[in-house]
CSV table of C-alpha atoms and ligand atoms in Angstrom, one decimal:
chain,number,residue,atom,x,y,z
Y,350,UNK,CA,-26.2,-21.2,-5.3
Y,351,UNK,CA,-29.1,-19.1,-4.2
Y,352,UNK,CA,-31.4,-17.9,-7.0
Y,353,UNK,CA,-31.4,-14.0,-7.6
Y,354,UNK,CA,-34.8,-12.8,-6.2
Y,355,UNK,CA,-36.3,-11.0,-9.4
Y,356,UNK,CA,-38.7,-9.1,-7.1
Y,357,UNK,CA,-35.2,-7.5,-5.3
Y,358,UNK,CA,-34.0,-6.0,-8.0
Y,359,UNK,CA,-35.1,-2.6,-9.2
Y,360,UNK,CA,-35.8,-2.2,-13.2
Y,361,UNK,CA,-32.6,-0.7,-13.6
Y,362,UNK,CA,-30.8,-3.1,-11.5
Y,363,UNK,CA,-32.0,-5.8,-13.7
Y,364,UNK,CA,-31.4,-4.6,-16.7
Y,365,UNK,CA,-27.9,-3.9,-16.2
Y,366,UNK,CA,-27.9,-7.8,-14.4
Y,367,UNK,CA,-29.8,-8.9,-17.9
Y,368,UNK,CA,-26.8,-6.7,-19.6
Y,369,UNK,CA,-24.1,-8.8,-17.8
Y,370,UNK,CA,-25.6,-12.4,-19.3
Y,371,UNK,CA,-25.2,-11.0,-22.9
Y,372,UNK,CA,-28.9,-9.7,-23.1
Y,373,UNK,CA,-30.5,-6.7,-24.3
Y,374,UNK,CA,-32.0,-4.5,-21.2
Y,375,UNK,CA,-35.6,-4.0,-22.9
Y,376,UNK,CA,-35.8,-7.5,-22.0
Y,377,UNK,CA,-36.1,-6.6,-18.1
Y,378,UNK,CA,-39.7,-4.9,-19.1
Y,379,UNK,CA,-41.0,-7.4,-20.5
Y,380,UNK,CA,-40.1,-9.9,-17.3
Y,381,UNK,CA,-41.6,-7.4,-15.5
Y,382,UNK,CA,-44.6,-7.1,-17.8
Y,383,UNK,CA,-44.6,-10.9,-16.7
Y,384,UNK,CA,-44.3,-10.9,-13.4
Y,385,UNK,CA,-47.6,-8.6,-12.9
Y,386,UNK,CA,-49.8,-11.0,-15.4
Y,387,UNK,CA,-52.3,-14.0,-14.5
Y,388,UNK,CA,-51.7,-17.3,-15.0
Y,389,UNK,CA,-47.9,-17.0,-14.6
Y,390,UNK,CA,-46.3,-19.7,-12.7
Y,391,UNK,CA,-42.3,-19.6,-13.7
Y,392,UNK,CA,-40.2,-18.5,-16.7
Y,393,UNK,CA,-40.9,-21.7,-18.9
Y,394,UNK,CA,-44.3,-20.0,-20.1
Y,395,UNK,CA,-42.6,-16.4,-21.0
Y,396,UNK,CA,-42.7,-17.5,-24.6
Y,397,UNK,CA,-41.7,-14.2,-26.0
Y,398,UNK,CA,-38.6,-14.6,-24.1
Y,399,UNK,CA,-35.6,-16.3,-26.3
Y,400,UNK,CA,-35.0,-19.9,-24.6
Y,401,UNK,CA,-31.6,-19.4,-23.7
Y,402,UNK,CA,-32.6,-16.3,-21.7
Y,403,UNK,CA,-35.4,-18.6,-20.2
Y,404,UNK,CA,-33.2,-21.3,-19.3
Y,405,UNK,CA,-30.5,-19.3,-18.0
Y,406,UNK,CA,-33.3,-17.2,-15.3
Y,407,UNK,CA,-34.9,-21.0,-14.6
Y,408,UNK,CA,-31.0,-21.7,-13.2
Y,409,UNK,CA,-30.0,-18.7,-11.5
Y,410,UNK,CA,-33.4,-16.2,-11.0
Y,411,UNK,CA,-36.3,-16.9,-8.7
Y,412,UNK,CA,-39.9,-16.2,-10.2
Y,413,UNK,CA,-40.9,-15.9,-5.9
Y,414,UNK,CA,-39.5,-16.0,-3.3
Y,415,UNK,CA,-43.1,-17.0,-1.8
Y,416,UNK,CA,-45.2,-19.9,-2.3
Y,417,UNK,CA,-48.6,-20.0,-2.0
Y,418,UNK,CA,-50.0,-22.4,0.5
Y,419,UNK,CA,-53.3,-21.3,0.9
Y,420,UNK,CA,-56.4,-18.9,-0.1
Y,421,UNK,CA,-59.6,-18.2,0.7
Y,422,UNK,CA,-62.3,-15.4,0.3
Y,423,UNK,CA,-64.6,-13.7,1.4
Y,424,UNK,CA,-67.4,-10.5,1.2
Y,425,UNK,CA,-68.3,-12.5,-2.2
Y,426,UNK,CA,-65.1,-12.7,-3.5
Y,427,UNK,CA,-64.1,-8.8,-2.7
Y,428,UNK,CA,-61.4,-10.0,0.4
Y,429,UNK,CA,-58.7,-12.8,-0.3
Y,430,UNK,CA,-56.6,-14.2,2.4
Y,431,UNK,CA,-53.4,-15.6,1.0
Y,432,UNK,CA,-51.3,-17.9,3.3
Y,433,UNK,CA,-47.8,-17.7,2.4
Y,434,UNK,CA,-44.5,-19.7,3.1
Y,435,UNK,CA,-40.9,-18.3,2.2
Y,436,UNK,CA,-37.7,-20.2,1.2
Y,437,UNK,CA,-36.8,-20.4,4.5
Y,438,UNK,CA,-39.9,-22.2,5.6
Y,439,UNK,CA,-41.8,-19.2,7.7
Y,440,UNK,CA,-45.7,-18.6,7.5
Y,441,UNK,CA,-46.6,-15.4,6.8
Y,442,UNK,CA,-49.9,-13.8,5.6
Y,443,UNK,CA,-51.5,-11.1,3.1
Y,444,UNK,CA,-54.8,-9.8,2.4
Y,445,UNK,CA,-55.9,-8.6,-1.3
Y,446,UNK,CA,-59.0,-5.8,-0.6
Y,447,UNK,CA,-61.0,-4.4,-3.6
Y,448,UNK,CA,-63.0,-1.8,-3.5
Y,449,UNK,CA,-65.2,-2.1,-6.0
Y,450,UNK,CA,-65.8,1.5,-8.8
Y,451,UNK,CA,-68.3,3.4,-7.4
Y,452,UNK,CA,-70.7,6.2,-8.2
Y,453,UNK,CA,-67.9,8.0,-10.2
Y,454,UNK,CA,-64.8,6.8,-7.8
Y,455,UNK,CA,-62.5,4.5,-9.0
Y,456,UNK,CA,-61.9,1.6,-7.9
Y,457,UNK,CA,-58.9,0.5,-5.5
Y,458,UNK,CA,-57.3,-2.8,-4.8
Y,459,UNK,CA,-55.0,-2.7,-1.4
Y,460,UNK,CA,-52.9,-5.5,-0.6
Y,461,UNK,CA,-52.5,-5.8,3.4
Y,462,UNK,CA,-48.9,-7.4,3.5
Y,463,UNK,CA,-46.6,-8.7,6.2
Y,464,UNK,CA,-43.5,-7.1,7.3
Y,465,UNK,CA,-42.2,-9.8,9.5
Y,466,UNK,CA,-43.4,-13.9,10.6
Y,467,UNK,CA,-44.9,-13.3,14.0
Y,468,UNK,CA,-43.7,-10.1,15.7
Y,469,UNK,CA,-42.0,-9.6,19.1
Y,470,UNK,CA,-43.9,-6.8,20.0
Y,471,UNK,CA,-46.6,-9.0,22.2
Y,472,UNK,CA,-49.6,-6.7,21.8
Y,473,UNK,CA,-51.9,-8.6,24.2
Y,474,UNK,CA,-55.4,-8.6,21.5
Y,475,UNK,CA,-53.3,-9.7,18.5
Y,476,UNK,CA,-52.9,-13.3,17.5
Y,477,UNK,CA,-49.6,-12.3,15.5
Y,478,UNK,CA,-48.2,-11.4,18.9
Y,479,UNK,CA,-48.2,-14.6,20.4
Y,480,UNK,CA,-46.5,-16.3,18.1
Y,481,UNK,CA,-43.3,-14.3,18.8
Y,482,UNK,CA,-40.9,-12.9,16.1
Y,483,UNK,CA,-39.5,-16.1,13.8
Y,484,UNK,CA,-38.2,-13.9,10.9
Y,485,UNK,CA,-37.6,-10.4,9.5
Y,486,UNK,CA,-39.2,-10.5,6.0
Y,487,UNK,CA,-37.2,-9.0,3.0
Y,488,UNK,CA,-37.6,-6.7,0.7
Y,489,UNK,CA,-38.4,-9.0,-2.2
Y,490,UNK,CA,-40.7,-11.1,0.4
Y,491,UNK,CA,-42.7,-8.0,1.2
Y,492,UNK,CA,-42.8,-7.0,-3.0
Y,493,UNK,CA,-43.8,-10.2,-3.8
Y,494,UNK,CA,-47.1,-10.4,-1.6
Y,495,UNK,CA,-47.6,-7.6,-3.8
Y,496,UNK,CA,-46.8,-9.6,-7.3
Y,497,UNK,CA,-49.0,-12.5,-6.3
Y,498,UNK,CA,-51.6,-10.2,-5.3
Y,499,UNK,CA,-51.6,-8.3,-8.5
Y,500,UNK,CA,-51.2,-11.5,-10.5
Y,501,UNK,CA,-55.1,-13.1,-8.7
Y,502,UNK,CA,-56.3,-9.6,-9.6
Y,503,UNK,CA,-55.3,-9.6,-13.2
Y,504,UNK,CA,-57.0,-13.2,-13.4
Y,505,UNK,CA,-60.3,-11.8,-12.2
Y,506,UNK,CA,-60.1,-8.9,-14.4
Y,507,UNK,CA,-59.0,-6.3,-12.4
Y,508,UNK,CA,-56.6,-4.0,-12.8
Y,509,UNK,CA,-53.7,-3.7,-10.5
Y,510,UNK,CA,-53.2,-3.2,-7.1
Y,511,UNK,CA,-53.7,0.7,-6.3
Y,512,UNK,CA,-52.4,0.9,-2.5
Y,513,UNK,CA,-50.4,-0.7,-0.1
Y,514,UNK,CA,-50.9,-1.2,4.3
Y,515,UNK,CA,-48.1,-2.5,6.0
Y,516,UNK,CA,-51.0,-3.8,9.0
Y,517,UNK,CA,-50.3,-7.3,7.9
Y,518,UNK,CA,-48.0,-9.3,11.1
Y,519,UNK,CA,-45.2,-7.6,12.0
Y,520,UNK,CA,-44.4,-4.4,13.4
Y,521,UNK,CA,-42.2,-2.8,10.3
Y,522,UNK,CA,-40.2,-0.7,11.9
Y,523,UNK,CA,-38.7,-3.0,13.4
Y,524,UNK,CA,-37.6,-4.9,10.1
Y,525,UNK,CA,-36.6,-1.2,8.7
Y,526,UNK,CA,-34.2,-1.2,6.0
Y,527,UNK,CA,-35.9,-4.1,4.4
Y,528,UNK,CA,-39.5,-2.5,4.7
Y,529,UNK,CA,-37.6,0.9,3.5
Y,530,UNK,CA,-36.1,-1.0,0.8
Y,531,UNK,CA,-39.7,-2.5,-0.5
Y,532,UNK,CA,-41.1,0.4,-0.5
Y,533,UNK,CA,-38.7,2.2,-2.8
Y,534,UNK,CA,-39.3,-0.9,-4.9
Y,535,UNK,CA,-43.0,-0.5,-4.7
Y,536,UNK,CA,-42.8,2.7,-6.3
Y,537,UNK,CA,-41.3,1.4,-9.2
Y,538,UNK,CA,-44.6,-1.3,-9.8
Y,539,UNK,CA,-46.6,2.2,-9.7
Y,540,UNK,CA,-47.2,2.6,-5.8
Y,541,UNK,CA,-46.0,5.6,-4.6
Y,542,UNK,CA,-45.4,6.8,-1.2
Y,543,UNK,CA,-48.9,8.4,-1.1
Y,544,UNK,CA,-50.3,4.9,-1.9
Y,545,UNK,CA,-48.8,2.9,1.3
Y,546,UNK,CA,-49.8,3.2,4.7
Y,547,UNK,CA,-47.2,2.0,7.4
Y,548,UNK,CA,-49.0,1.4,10.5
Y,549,UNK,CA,-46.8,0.9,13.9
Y,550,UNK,CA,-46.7,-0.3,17.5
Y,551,UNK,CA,-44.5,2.8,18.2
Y,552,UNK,CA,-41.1,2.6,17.5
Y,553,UNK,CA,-40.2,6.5,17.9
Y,554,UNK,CA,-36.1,6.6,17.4
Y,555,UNK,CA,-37.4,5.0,13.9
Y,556,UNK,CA,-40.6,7.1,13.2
Y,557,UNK,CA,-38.2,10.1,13.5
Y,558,UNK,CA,-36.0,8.4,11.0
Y,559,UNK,CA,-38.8,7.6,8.9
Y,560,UNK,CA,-39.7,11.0,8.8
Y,561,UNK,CA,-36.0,12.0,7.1
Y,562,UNK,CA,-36.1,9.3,4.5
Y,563,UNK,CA,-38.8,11.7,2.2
Y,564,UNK,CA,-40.7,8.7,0.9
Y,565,UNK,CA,-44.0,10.7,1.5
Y,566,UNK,CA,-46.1,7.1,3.4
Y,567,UNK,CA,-48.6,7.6,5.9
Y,568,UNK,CA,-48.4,6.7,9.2
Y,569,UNK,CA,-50.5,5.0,11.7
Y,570,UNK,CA,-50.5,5.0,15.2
Y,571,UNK,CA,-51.6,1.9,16.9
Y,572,UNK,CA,-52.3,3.8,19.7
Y,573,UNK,CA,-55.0,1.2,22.0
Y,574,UNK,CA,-54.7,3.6,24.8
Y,575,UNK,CA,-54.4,7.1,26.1
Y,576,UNK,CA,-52.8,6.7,29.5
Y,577,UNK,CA,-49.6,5.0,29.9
Y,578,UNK,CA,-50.7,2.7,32.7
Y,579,UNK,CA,-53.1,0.6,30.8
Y,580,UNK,CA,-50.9,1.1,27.5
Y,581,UNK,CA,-48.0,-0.4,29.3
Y,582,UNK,CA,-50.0,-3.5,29.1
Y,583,UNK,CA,-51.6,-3.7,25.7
Y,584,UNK,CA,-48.9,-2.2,23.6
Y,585,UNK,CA,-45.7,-3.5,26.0
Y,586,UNK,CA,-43.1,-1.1,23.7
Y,587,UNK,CA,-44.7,1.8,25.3
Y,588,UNK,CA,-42.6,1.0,28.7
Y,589,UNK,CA,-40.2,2.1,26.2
Y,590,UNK,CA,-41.7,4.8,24.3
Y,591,UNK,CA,-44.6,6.3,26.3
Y,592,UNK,CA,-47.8,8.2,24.9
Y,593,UNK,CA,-45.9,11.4,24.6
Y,594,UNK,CA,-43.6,10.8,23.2
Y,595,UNK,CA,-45.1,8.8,20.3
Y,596,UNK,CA,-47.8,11.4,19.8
Y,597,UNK,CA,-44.6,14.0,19.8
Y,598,UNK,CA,-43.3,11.5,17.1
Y,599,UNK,CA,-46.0,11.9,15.2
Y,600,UNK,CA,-46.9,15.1,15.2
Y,601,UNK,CA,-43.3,15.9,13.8
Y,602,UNK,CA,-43.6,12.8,11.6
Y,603,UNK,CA,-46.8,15.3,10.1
Y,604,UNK,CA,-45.1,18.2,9.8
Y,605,UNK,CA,-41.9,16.7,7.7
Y,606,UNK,CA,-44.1,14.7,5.2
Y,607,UNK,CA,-47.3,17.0,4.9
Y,608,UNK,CA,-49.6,13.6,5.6
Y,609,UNK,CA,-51.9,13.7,8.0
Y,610,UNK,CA,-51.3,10.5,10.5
Y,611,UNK,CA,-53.8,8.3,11.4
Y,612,UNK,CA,-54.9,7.1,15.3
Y,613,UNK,CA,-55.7,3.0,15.1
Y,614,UNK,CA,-57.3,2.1,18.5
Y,615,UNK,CA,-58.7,-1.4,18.8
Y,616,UNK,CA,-61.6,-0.9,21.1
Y,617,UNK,CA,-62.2,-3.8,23.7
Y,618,UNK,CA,-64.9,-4.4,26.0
Y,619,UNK,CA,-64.3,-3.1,29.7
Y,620,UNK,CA,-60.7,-2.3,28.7
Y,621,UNK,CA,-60.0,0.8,26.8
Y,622,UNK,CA,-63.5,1.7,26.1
Y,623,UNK,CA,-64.5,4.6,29.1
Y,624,UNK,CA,-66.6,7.9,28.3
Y,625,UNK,CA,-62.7,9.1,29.7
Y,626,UNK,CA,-60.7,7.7,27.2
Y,627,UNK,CA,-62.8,8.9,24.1
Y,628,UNK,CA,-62.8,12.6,25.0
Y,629,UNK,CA,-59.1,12.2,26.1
Y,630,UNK,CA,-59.0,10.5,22.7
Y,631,UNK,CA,-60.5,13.0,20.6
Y,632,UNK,CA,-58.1,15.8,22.3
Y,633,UNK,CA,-54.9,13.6,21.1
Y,634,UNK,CA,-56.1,13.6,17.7
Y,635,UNK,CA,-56.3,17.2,17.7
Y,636,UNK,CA,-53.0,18.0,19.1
Y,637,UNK,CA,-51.3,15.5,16.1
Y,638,UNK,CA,-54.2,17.0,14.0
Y,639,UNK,CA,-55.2,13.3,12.7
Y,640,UNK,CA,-57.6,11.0,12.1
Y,641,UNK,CA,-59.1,8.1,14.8
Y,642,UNK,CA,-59.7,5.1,13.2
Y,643,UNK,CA,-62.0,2.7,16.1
Y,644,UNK,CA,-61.5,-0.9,15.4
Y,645,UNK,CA,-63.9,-3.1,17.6
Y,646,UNK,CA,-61.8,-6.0,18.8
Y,647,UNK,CA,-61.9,-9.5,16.1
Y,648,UNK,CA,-61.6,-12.0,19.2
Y,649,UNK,CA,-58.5,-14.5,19.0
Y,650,UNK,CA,-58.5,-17.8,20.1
Y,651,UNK,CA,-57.6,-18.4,23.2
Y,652,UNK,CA,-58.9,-14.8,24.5
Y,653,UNK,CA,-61.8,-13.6,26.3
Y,654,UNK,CA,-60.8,-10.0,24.9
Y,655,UNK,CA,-64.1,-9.0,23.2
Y,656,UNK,CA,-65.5,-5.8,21.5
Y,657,UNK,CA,-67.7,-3.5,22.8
Y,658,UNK,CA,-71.2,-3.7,21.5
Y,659,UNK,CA,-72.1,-1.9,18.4
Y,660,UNK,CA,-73.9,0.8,20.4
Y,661,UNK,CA,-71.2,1.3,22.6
Y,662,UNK,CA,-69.2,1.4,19.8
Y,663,UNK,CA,-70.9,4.0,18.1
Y,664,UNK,CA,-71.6,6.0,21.2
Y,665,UNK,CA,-67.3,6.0,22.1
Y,666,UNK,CA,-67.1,7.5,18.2
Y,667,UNK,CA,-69.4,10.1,19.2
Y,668,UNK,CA,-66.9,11.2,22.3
Y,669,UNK,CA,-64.2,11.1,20.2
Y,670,UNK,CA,-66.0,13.5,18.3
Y,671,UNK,CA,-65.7,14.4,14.8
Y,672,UNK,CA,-62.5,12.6,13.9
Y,673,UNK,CA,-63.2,9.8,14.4
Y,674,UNK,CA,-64.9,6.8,11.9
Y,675,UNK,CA,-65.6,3.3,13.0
Y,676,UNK,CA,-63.8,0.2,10.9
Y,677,UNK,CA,-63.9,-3.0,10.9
Y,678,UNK,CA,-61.7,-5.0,9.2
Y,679,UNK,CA,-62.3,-6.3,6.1
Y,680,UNK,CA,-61.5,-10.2,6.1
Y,681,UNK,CA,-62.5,-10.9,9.1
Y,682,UNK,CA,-65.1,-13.6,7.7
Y,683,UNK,CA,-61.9,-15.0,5.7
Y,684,UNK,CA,-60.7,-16.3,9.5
Y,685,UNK,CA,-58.5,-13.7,9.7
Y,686,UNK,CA,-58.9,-10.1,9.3
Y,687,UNK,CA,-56.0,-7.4,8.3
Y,688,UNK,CA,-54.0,-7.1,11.2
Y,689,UNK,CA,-55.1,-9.5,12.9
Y,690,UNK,CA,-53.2,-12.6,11.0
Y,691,UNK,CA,-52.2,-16.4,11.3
Y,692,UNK,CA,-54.6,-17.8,14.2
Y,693,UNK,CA,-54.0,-20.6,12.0
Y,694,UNK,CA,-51.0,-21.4,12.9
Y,695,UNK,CA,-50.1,-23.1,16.5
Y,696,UNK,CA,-48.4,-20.3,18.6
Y,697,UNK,CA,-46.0,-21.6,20.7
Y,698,UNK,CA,-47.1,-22.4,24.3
Y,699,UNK,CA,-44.8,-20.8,27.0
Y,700,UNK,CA,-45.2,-17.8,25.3
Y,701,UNK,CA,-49.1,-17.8,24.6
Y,702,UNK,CA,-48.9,-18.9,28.7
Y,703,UNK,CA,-47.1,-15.4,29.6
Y,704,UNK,CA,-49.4,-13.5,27.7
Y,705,UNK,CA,-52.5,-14.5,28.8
Y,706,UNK,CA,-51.1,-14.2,32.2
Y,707,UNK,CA,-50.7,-10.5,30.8
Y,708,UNK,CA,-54.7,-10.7,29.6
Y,709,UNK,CA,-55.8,-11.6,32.4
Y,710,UNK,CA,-54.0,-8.7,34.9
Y,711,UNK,CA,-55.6,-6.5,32.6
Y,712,UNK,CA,-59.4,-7.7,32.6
Y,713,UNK,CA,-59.3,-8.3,36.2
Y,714,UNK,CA,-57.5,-4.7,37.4
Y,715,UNK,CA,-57.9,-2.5,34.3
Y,716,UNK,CA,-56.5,0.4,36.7
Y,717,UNK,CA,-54.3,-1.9,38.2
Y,718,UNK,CA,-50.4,-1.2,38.5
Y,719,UNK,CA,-48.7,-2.6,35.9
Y,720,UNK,CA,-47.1,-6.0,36.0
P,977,SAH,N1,-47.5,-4.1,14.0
P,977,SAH,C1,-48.1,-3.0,13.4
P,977,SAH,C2,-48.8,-3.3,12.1
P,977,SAH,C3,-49.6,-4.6,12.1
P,977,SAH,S1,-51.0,-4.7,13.1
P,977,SAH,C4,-49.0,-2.3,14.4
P,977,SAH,O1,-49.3,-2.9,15.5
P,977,SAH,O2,-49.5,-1.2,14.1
P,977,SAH,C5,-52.1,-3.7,12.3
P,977,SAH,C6,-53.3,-3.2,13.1
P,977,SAH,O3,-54.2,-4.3,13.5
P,977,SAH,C7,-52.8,-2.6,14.4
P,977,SAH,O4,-53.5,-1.4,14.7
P,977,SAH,C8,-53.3,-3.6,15.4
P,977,SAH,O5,-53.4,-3.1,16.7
P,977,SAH,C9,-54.5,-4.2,14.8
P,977,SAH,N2,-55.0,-5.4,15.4
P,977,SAH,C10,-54.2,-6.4,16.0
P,977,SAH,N3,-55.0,-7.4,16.5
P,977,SAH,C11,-56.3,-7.0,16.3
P,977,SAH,C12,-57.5,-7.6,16.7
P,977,SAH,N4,-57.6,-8.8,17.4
P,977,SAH,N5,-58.6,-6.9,16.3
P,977,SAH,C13,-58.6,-5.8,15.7
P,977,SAH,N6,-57.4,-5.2,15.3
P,977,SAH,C14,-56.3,-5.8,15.6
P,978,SF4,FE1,-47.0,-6.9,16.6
P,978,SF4,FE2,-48.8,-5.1,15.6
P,978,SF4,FE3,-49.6,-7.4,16.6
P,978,SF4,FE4,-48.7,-5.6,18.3
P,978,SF4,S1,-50.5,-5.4,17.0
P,978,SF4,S2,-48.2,-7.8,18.3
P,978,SF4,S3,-47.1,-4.7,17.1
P,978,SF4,S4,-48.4,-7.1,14.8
């Protein structure tokens, strides 16, 4: 028998499964009181728990459906990089990011989770791309990068996690009703919609569906380009879905859930990075009326993809104009920034070999027809 995934339940769904074993429902807080708290490792320590209802969740309920293989940090402590293996045997990776109180502000903790092992999207700068798709995540795998993360917080003193970026590996729209599903979820460990960001490759049928489903997350745009040649060939789902029609997307996307949307474009050296492409830049972000987030390029082994130097860098922000704000990723002195996940993990070589191939079209004819 597979064990019931506590983390796929909502609260009321397991109190009326805590109902059906003979148990009173204000028990399901309390699990869930315990499933947030450090130092928990399984149901044997819930000592406040009868030991019949222990015994009976050790046989049939799964604390996680993740174990942790890994973790390390970085920016003194303020980045954790959590390697992760689900019961099915699949890698997968989440970053914890806290941002310390400050002058008056709060203080936020994200979690940067995954939405699927590898992806089959094939983005030619991303080291989650090579790898392929292996396996759509669920819901309760997505929740519970969520659960550990909160529980490592709660260890260090901290209070729970505040917000939520689906930029982990995987593109999530293509794992949909599982990353729909975790969300909903999410809202009920004191996330709301607000609170998540879903960031995307550019699946349109399902940003339009998105839209329709009210849960009030805002979207990014991995956008990488701004003409359809060249964007062919970074982001290979725009042969599908072209730049207009994504920025149509998600300018719609805007209007039906009153968020502003976000640009991502990864900025690499000789690639994307012309005088042209900033001001043509800037004038897209006006017409969706969003935001440009520049990322300079974490390199990947195997890749002579670089970032632009921090001058240029700053001078391509500057032709964007006002919308526009430099990041760069937290984590990537933890090996492996946000985004840019699981390097350490050996991709698999026929497919690493056809994209390269692709790398290297592009950094020889950047203008070139596509392949
Ligand atoms: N698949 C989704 C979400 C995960 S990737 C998407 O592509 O949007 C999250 C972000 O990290 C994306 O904007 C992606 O382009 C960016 N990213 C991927 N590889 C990167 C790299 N090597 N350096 C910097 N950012 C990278
Ligand atoms: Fe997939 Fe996003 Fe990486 Fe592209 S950037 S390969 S969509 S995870």
């Amino acid at each position: 028998m597979t064990a019931l995934a506590l983390s796929s339940l909502s609260r009321e769904e397991l109190r009326r499964w805590l109902e059906g074993l003979g148990h009173p429902a204000y028990r399901a807080d309390q699990i869930r009181r315990h499933l947030l708290r450090a130092g928990e490792v399984g149901f044997g320590s819930m000592s406040d728990l009868p030991l019949q209802l222990r015994t009976e969740l050790e046989e049939s309920a799964a604390w996680s459906t993740l174990a942790v293989l890994a973790a390390t940090s970085a920016d003194r402590g303020l980045t954790e990089k959590l390697l992760l293996r689900t019961g099915a045997g699949h890698e997968l990776e989440a970053v914890m990011i806290a941002h310390p109180a400050r002058d008056g502000s709060r203080g936020r903790r994200t979690v940067c989770v995954s939405s699927q092992a590898g992806c089959a999207i094939g983005c030619v700068f991303c080291a989650t791309g090579r790898l392929g798709l292996r396996a759509n995540l669920t819901a309760a795998e997505i929740v519970d990068q969520v659960l550990e993360a909160a529980r490592r917080w709660d260890a260090q003193g901290l209070g729970r996690p505040t917000n939520v970026v689906l930029m982990g590996m995987g593109e999530p729209l293509q794992n949909y009703h599982q990353v729909v599903l975790a969300i909903r979820l999410l809202h009920e460990w004191g996330i709301s919609g607000r609170q998540v960001v879903l960031s995307t490759s550019g699946l349109v049928p399902e940003i339009m569906q998105l839209a329709k489903e009210g849960l009030g997350v805002r979207l990014a745009i991995s956008l990488h380009a701004t003409e359809d040649q060249l964007r062919d060939r970074l982001v290979p789902i725009n042969r599908r879905f072209p730049i207009a029609s994504l920025l149509e997307a998600a300018r719609k996307y805007a209007a039906a859930s009153g968020r502003r949307v976000t640009l991502e474009y990864v900025l690499i050296r000789g690639v994307n990075d012309t005088p042209a492409a900033a001001r043509s830049l800037g004038e897209m972000a006006a017409t969706v009326r969003g935001h440009v987030n520049l990322i300079p390029m974490n390199p990947i082994p195997g890749s002579d993809l670089r970032a632009p130097s921090a001058a240029a860098c700053r001078e391509f922000a500057s032709l964007v104009g006002p919308r526009a704000t430099i990041r760069h990723s937290r984590g990537d002195r933890a090996t492996a920034a946000c985004g840019q996940l699981r390097a350490s993990l050996a991709p698999e070589p026929r497919r690493e070999a056809r994209i390269l191939a692709r790398e290297l079209a592009l950094v020889d004819s950047p203008t070139g027809p596509p392949e």
